[in-house]
mmCIF file of N, CA, C and O in Angstrom:
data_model
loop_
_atom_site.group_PDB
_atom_site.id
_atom_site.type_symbol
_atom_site.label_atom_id
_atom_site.label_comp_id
_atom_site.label_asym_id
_atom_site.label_seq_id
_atom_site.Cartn_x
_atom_site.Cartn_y
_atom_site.Cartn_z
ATOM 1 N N UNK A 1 -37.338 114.863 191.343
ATOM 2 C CA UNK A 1 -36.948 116.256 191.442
ATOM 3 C C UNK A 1 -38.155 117.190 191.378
ATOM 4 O O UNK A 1 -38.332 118.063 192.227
ATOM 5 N N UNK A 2 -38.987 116.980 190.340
ATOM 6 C CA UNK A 2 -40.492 117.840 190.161
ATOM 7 C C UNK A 2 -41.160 117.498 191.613
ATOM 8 O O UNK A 2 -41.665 118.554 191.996
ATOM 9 N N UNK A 3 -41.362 116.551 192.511
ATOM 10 C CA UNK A 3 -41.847 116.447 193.884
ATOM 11 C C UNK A 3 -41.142 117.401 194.422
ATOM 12 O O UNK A 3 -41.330 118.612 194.533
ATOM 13 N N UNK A 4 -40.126 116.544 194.810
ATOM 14 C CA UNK A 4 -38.796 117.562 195.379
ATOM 15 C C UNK A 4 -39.017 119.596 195.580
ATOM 16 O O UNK A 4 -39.021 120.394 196.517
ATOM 17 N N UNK A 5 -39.146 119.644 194.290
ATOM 18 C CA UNK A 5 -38.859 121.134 194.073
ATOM 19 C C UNK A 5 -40.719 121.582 194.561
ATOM 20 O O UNK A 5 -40.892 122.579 195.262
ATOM 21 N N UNK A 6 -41.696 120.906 194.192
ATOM 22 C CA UNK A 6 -42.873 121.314 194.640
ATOM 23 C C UNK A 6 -43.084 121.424 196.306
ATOM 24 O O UNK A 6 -43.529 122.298 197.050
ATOM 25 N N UNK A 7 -42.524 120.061 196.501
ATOM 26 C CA UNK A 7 -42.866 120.145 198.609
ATOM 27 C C UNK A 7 -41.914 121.495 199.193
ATOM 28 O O UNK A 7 -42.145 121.947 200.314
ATOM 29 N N UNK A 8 -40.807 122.092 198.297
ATOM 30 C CA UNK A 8 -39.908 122.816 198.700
ATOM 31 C C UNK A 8 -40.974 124.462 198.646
ATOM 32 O O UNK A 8 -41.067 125.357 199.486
ATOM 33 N N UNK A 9 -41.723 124.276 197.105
ATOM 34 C CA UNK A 9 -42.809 125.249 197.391
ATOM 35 C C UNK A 9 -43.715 125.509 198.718
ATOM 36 O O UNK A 9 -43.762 126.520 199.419
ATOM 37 N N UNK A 10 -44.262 124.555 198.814
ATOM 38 C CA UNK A 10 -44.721 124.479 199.778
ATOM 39 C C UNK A 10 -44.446 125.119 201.412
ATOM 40 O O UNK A 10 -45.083 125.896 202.124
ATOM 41 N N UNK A 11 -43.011 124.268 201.598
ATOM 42 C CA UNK A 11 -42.272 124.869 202.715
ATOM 43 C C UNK A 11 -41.882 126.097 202.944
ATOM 44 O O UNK A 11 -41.890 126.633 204.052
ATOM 45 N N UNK A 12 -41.464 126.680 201.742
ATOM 46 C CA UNK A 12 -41.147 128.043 201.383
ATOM 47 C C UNK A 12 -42.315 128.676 201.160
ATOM 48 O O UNK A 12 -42.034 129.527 200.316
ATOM 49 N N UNK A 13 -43.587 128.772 201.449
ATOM 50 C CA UNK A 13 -44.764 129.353 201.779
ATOM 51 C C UNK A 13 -45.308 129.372 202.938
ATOM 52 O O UNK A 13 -45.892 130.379 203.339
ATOM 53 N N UNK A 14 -45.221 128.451 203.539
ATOM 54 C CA UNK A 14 -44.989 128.394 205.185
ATOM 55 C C UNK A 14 -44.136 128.913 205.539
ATOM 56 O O UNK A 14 -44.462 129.947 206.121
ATOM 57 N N UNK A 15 -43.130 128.750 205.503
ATOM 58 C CA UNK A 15 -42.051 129.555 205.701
ATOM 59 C C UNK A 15 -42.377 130.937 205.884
ATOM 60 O O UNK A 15 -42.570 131.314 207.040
ATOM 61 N N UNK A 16 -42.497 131.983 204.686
ATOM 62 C CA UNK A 16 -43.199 133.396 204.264
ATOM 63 C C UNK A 16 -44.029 133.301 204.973
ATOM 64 O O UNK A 16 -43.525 134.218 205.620
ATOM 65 N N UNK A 17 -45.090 133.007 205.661
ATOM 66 C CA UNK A 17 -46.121 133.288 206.334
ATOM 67 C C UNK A 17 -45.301 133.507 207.498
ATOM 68 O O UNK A 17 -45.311 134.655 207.943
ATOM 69 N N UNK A 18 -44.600 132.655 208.080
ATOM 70 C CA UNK A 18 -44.034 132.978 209.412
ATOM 71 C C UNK A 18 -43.000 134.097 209.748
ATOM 72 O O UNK A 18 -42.806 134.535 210.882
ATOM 73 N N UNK A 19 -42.328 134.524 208.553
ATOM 74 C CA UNK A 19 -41.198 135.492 208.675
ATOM 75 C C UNK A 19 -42.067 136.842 208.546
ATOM 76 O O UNK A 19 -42.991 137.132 207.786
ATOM 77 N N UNK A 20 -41.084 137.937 210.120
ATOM 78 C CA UNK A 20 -41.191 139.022 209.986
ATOM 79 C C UNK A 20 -40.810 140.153 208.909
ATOM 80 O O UNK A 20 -41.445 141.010 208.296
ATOM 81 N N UNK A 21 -39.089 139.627 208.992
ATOM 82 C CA UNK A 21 -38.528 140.318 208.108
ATOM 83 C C UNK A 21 -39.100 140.903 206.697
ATOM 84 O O UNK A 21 -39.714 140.041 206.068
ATOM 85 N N UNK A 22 -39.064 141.606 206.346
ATOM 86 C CA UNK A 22 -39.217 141.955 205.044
ATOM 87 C C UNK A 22 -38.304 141.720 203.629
ATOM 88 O O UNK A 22 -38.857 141.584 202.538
ATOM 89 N N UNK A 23 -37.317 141.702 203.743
ATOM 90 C CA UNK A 23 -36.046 141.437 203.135
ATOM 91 C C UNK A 23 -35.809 139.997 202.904
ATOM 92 O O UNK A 23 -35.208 139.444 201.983
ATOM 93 N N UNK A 24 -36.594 139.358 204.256
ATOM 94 C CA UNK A 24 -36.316 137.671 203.939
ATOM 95 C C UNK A 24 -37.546 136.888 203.689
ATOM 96 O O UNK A 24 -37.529 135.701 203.363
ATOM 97 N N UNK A 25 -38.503 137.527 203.836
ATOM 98 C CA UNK A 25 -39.971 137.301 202.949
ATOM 99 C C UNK A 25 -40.008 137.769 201.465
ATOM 100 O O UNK A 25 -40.536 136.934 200.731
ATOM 101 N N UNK A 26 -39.637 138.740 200.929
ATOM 102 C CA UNK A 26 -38.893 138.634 199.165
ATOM 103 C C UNK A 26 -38.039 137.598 198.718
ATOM 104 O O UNK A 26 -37.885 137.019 197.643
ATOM 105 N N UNK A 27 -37.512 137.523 199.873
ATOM 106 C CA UNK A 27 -36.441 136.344 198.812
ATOM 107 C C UNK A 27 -37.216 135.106 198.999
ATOM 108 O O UNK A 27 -37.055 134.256 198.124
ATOM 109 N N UNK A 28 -37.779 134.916 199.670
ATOM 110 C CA UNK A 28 -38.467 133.860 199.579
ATOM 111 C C UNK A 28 -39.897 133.886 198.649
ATOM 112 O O UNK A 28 -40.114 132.993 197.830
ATOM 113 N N UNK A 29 -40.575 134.691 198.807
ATOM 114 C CA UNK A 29 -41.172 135.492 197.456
ATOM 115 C C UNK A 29 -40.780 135.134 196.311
ATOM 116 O O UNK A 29 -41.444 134.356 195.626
ATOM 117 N N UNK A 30 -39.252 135.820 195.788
ATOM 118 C CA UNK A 30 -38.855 135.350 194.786
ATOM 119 C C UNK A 30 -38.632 133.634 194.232
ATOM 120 O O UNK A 30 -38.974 133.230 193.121
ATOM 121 N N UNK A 31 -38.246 133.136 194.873
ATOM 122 C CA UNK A 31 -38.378 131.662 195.127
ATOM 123 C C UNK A 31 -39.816 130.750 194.765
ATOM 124 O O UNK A 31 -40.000 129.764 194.051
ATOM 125 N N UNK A 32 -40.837 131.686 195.724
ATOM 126 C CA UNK A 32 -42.048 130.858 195.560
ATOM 127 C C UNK A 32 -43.534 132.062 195.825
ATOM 128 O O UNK A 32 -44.177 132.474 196.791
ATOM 129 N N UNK A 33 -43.535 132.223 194.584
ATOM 130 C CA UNK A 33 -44.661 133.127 194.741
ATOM 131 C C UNK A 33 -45.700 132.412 195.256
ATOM 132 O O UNK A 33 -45.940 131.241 194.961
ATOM 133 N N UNK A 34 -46.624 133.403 196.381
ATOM 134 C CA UNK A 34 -48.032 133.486 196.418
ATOM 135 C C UNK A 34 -48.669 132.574 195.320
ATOM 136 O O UNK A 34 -48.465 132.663 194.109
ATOM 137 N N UNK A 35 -49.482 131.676 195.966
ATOM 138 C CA UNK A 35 -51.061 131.582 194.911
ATOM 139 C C UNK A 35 -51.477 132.610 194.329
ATOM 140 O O UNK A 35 -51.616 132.619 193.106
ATOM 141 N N UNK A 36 -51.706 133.491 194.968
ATOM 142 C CA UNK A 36 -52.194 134.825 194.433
ATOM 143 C C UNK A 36 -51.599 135.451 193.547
ATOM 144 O O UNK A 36 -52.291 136.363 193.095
ATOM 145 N N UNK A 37 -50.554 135.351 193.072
ATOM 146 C CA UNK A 37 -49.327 135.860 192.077
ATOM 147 C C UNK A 37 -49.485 135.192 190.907
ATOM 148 O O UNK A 37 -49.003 135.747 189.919
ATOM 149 N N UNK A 38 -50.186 133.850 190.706
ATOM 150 C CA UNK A 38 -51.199 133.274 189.348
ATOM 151 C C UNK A 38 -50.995 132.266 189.240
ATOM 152 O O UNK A 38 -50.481 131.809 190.261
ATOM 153 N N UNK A 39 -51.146 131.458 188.354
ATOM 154 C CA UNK A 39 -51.741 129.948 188.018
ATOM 155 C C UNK A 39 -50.137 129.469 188.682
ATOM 156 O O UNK A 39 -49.292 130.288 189.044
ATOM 157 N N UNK A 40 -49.961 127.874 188.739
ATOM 158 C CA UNK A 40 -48.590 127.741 188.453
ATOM 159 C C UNK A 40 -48.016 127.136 186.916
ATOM 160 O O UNK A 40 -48.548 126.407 186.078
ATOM 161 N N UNK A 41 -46.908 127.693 186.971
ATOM 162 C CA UNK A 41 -46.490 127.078 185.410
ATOM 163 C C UNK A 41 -45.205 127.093 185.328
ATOM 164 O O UNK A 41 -44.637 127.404 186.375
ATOM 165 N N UNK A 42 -44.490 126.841 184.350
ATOM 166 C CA UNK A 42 -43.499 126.312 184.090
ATOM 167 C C UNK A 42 -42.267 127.535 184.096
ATOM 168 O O UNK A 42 -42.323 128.712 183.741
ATOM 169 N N UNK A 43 -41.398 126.904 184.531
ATOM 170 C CA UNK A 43 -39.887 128.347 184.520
ATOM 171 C C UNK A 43 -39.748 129.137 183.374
ATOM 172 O O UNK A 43 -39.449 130.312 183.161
ATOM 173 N N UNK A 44 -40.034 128.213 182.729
ATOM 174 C CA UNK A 44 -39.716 129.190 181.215
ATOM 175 C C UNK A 44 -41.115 130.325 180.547
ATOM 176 O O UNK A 44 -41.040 131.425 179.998
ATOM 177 N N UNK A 45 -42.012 129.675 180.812
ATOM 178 C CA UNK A 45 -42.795 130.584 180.725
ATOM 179 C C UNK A 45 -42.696 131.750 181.762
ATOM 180 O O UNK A 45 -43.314 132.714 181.308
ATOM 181 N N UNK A 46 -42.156 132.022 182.975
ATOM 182 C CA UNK A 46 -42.465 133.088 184.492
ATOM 183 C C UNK A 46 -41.320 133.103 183.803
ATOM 184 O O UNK A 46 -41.103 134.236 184.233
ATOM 185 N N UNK A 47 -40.100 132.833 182.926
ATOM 186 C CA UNK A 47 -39.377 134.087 182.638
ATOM 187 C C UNK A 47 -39.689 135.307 181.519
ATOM 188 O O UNK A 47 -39.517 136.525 181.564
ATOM 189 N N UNK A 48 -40.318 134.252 180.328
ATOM 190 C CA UNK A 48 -40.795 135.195 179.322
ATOM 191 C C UNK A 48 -41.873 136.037 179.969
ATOM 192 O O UNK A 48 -42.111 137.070 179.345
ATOM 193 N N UNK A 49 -42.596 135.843 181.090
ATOM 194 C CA UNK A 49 -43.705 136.922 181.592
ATOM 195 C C UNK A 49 -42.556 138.026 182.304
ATOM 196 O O UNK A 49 -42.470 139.184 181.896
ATOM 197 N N UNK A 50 -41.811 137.559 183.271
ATOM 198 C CA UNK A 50 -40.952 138.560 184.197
ATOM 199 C C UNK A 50 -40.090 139.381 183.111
ATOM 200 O O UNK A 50 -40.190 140.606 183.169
ATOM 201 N N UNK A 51 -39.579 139.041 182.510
ATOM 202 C CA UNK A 51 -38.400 139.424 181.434
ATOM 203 C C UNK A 51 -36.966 139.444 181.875
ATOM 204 O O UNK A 51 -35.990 140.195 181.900
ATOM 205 N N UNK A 52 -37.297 138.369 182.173
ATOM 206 C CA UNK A 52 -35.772 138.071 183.887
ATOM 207 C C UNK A 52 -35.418 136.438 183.768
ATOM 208 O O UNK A 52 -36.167 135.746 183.078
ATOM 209 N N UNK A 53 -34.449 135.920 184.339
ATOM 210 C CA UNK A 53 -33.741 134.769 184.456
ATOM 211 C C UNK A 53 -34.389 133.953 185.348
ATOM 212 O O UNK A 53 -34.183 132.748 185.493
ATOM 213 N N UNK A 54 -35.433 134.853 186.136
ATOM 214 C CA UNK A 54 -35.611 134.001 187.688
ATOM 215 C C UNK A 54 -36.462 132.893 187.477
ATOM 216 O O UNK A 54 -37.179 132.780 186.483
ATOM 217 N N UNK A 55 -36.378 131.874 188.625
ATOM 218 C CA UNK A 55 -36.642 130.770 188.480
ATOM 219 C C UNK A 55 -37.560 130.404 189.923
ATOM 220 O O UNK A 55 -37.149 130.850 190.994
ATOM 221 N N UNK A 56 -39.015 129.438 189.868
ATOM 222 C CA UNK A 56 -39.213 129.740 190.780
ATOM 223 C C UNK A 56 -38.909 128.194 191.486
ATOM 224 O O UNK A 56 -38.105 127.517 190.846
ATOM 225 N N UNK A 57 -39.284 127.775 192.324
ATOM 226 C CA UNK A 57 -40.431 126.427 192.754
ATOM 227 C C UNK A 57 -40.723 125.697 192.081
ATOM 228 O O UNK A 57 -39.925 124.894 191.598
ATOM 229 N N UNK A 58 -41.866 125.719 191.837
ATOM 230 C CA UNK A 58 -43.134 125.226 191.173
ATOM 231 C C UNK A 58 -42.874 125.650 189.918
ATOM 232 O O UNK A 58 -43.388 125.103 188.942
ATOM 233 N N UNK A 59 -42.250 126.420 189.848
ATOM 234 C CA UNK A 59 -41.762 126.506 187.794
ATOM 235 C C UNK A 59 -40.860 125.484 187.307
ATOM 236 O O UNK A 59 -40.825 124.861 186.246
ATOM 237 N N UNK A 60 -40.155 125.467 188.324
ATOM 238 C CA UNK A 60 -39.386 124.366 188.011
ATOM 239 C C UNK A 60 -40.249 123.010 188.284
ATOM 240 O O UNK A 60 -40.657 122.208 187.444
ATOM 241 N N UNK A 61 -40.337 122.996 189.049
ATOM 242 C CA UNK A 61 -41.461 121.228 188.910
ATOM 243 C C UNK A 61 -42.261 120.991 187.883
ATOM 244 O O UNK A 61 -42.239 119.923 187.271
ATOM 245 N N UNK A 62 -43.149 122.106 187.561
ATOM 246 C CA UNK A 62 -43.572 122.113 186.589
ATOM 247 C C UNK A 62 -42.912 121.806 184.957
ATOM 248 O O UNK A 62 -43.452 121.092 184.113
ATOM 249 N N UNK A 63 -41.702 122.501 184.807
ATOM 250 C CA UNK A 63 -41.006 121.988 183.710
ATOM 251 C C UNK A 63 -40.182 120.902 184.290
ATOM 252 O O UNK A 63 -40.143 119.947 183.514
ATOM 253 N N UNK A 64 -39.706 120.767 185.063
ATOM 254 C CA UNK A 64 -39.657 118.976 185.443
ATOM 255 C C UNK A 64 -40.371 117.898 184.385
ATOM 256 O O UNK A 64 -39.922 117.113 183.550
ATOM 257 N N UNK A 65 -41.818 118.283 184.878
ATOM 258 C CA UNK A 65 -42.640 117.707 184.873
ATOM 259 C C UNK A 65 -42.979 117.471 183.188
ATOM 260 O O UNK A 65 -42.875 116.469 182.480
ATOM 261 N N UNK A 66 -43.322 118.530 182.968
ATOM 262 C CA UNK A 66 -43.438 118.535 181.097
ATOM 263 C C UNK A 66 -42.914 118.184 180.353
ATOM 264 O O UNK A 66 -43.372 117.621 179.359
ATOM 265 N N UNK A 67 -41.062 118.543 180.745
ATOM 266 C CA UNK A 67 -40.017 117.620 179.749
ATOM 267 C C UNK A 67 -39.939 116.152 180.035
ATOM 268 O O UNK A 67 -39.362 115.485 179.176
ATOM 269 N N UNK A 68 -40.440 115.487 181.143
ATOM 270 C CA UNK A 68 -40.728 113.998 181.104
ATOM 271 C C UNK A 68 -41.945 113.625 180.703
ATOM 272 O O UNK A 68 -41.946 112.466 180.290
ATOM 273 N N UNK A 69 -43.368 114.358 180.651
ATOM 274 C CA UNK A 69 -44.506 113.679 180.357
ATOM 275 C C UNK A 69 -44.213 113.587 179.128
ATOM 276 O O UNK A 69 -44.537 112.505 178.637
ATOM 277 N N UNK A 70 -43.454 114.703 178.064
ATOM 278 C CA UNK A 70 -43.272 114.659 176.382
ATOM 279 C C UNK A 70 -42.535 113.667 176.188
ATOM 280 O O UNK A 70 -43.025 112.930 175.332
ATOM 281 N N UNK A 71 -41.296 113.203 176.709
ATOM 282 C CA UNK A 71 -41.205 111.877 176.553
ATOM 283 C C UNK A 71 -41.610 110.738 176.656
ATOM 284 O O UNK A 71 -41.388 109.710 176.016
ATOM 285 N N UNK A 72 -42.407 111.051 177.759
ATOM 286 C CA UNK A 72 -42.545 109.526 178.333
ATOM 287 C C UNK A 72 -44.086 109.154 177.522
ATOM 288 O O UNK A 72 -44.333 107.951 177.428
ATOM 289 N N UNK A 73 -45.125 110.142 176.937
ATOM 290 C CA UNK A 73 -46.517 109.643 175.708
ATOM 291 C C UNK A 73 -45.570 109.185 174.671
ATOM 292 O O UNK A 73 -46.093 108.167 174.218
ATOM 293 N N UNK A 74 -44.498 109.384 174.077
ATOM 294 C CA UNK A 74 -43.910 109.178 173.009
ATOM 295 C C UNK A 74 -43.822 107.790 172.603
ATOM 296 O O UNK A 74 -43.646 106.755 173.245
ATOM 297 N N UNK A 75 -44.052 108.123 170.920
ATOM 298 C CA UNK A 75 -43.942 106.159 171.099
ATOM 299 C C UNK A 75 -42.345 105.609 170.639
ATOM 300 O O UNK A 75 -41.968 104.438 170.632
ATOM 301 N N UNK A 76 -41.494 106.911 170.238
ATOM 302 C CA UNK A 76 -40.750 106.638 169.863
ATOM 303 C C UNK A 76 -39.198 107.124 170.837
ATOM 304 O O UNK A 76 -39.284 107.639 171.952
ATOM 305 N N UNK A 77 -38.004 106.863 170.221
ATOM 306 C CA UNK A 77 -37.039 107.458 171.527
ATOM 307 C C UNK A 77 -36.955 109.264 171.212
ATOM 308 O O UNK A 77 -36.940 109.859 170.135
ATOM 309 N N UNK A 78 -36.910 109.784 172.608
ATOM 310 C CA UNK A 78 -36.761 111.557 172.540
ATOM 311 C C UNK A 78 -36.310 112.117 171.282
ATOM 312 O O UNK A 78 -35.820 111.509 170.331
ATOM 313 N N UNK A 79 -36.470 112.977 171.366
ATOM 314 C CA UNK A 79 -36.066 113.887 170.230
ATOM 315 C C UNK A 79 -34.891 114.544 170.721
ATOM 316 O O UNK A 79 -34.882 114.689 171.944
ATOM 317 N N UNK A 80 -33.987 114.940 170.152
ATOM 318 C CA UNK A 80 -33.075 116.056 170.488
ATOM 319 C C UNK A 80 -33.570 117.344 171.486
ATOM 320 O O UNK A 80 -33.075 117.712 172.550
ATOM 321 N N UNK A 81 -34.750 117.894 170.728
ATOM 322 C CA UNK A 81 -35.398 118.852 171.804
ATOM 323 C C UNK A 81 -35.839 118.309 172.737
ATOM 324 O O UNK A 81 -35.539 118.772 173.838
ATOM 325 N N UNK A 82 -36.440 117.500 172.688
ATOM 326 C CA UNK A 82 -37.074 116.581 174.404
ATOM 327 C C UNK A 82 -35.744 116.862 175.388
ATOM 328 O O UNK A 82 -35.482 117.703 176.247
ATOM 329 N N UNK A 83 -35.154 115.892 174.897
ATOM 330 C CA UNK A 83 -33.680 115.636 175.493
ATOM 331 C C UNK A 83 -32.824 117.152 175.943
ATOM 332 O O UNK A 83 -32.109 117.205 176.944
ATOM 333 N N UNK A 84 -33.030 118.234 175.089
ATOM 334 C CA UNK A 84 -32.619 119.524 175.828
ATOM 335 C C UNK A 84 -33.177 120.043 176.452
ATOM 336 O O UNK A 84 -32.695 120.812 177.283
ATOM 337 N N UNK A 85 -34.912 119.745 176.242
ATOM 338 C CA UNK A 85 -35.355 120.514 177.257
ATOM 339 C C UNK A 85 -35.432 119.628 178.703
ATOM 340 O O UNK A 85 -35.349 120.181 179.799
ATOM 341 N N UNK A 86 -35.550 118.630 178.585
ATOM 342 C CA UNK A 86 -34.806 117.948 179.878
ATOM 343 C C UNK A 86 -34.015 118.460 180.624
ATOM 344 O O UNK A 86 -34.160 118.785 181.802
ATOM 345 N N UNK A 87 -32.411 118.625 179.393
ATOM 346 C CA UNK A 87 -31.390 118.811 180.909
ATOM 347 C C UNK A 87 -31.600 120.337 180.974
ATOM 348 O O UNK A 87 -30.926 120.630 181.961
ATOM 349 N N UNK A 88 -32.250 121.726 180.410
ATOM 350 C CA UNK A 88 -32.686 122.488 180.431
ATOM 351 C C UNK A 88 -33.759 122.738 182.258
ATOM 352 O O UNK A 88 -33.873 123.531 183.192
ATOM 353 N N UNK A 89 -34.135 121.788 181.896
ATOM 354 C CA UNK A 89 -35.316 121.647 183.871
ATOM 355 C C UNK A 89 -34.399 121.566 184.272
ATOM 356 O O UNK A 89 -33.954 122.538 184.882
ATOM 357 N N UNK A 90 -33.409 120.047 184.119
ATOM 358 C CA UNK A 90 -33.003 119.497 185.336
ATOM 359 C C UNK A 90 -31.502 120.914 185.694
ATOM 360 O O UNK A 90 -31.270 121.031 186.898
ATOM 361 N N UNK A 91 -30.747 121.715 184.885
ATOM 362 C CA UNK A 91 -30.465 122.668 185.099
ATOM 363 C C UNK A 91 -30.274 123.613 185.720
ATOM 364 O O UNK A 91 -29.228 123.974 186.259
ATOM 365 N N UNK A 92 -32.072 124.486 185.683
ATOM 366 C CA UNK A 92 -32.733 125.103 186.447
ATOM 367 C C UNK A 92 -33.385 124.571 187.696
ATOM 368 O O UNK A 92 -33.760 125.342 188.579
ATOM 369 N N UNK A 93 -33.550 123.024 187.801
ATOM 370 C CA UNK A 93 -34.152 122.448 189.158
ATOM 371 C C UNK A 93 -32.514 122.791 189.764
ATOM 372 O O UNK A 93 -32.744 123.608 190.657
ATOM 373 N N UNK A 94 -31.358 122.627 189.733
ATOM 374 C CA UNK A 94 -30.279 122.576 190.632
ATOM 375 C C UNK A 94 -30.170 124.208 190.485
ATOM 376 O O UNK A 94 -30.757 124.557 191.509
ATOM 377 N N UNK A 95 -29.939 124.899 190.104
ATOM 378 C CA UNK A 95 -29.867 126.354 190.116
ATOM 379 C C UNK A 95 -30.936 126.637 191.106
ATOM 380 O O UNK A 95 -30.553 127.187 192.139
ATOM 381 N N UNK A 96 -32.359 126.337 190.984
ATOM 382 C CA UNK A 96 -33.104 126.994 191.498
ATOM 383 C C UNK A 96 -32.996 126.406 193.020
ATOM 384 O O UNK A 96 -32.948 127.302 193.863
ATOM 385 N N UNK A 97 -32.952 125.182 193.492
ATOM 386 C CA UNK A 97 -32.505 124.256 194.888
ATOM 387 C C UNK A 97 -31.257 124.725 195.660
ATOM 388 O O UNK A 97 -30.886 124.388 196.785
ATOM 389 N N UNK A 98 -30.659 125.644 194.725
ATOM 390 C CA UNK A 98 -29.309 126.214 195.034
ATOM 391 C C UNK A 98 -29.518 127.488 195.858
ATOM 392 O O UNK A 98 -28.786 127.822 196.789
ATOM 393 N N UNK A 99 -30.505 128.116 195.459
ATOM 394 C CA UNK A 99 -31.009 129.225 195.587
ATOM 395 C C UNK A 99 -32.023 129.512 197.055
ATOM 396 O O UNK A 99 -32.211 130.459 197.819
ATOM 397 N N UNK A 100 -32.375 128.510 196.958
ATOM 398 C CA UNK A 100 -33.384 128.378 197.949
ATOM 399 C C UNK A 100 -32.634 127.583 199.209
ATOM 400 O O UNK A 100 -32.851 128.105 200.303
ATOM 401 N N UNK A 101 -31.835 126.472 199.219
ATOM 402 C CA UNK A 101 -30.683 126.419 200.124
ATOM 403 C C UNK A 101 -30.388 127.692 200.629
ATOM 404 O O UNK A 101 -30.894 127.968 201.717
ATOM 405 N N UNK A 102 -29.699 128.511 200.094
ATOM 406 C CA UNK A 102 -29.508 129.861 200.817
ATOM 407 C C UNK A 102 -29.990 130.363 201.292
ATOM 408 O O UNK A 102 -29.602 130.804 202.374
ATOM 409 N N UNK A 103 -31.639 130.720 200.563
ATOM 410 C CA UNK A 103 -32.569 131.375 201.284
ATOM 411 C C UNK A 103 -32.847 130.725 203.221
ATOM 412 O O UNK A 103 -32.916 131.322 204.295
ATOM 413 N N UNK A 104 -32.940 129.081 202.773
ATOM 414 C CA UNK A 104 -33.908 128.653 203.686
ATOM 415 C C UNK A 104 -32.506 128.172 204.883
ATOM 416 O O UNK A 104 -32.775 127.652 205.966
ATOM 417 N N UNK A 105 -31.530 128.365 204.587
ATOM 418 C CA UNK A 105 -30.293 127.846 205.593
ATOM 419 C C UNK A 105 -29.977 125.843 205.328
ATOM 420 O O UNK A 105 -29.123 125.138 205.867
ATOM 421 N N UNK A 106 -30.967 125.493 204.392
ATOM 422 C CA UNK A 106 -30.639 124.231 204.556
ATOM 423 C C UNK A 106 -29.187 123.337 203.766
ATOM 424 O O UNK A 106 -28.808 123.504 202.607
ATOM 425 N N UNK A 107 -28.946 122.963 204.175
ATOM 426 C CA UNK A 107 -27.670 122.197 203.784
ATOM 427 C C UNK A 107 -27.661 121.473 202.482
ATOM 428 O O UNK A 107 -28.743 120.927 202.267
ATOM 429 N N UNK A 108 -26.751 121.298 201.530
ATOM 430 C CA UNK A 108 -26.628 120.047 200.352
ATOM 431 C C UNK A 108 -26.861 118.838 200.908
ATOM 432 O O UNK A 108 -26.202 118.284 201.788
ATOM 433 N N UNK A 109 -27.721 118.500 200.415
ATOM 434 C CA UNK A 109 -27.940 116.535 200.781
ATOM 435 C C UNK A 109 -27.906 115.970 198.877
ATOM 436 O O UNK A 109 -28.687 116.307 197.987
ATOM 437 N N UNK A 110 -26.660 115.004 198.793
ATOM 438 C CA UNK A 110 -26.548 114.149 197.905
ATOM 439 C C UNK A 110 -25.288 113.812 197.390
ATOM 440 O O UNK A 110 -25.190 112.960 196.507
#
């Protein structure tokens, strides 16, 4: 899913480069900021910066990514918090894939 949601960054930046519209270059914006818009990092952090719900891309891969590396150094089984912040990503990875479906016209596959 953290691949997943990153190559979707990706596309959705290509994407924005090619669109005229203005209206449909924000939403895709919103989705997947610019490099230029700052480091990448995790959803939960780009909400406590925005002061908003939104979710991006690469925020999400990124916390993908974090709630499995904390498990997976562990020598022992998850913690309760591991384990929420898990389904916490995986959550926001379908919310945010949901979102971007719309944006980008592509269909549910699964």
């Amino acid at each position: 899913d953290a691949r997943s949601a990153h190559a979707m960054h990706l596309q959705a930046r290509t994407r924005a480069d090619a669109v005229s519209d203005p209206s449909v270059r924000a939403r895709i914006d919103s989705l997947a900021p610019s490099d230029a818009a700052g480091p990448r990092g995790g959803a939960r952090t780009r909400r406590a910066q925005a002061g908003s719900a939104v979710l991006t891309l690469d925020g999400v891969s990124a916390e993908l990514l974090g709630a499995a590396m904390a498990m997976q150094s562990a020598d022992v089984a998850p913690t309760a918090d591991q384990l929420a912040a898990a389904s916490r990503a995986k959550a926001d990875y379908t919310a945010v894939m949901q979102r971007w479906r719309a944006v980008s016209g592509t269909p549910r596959t699964q």
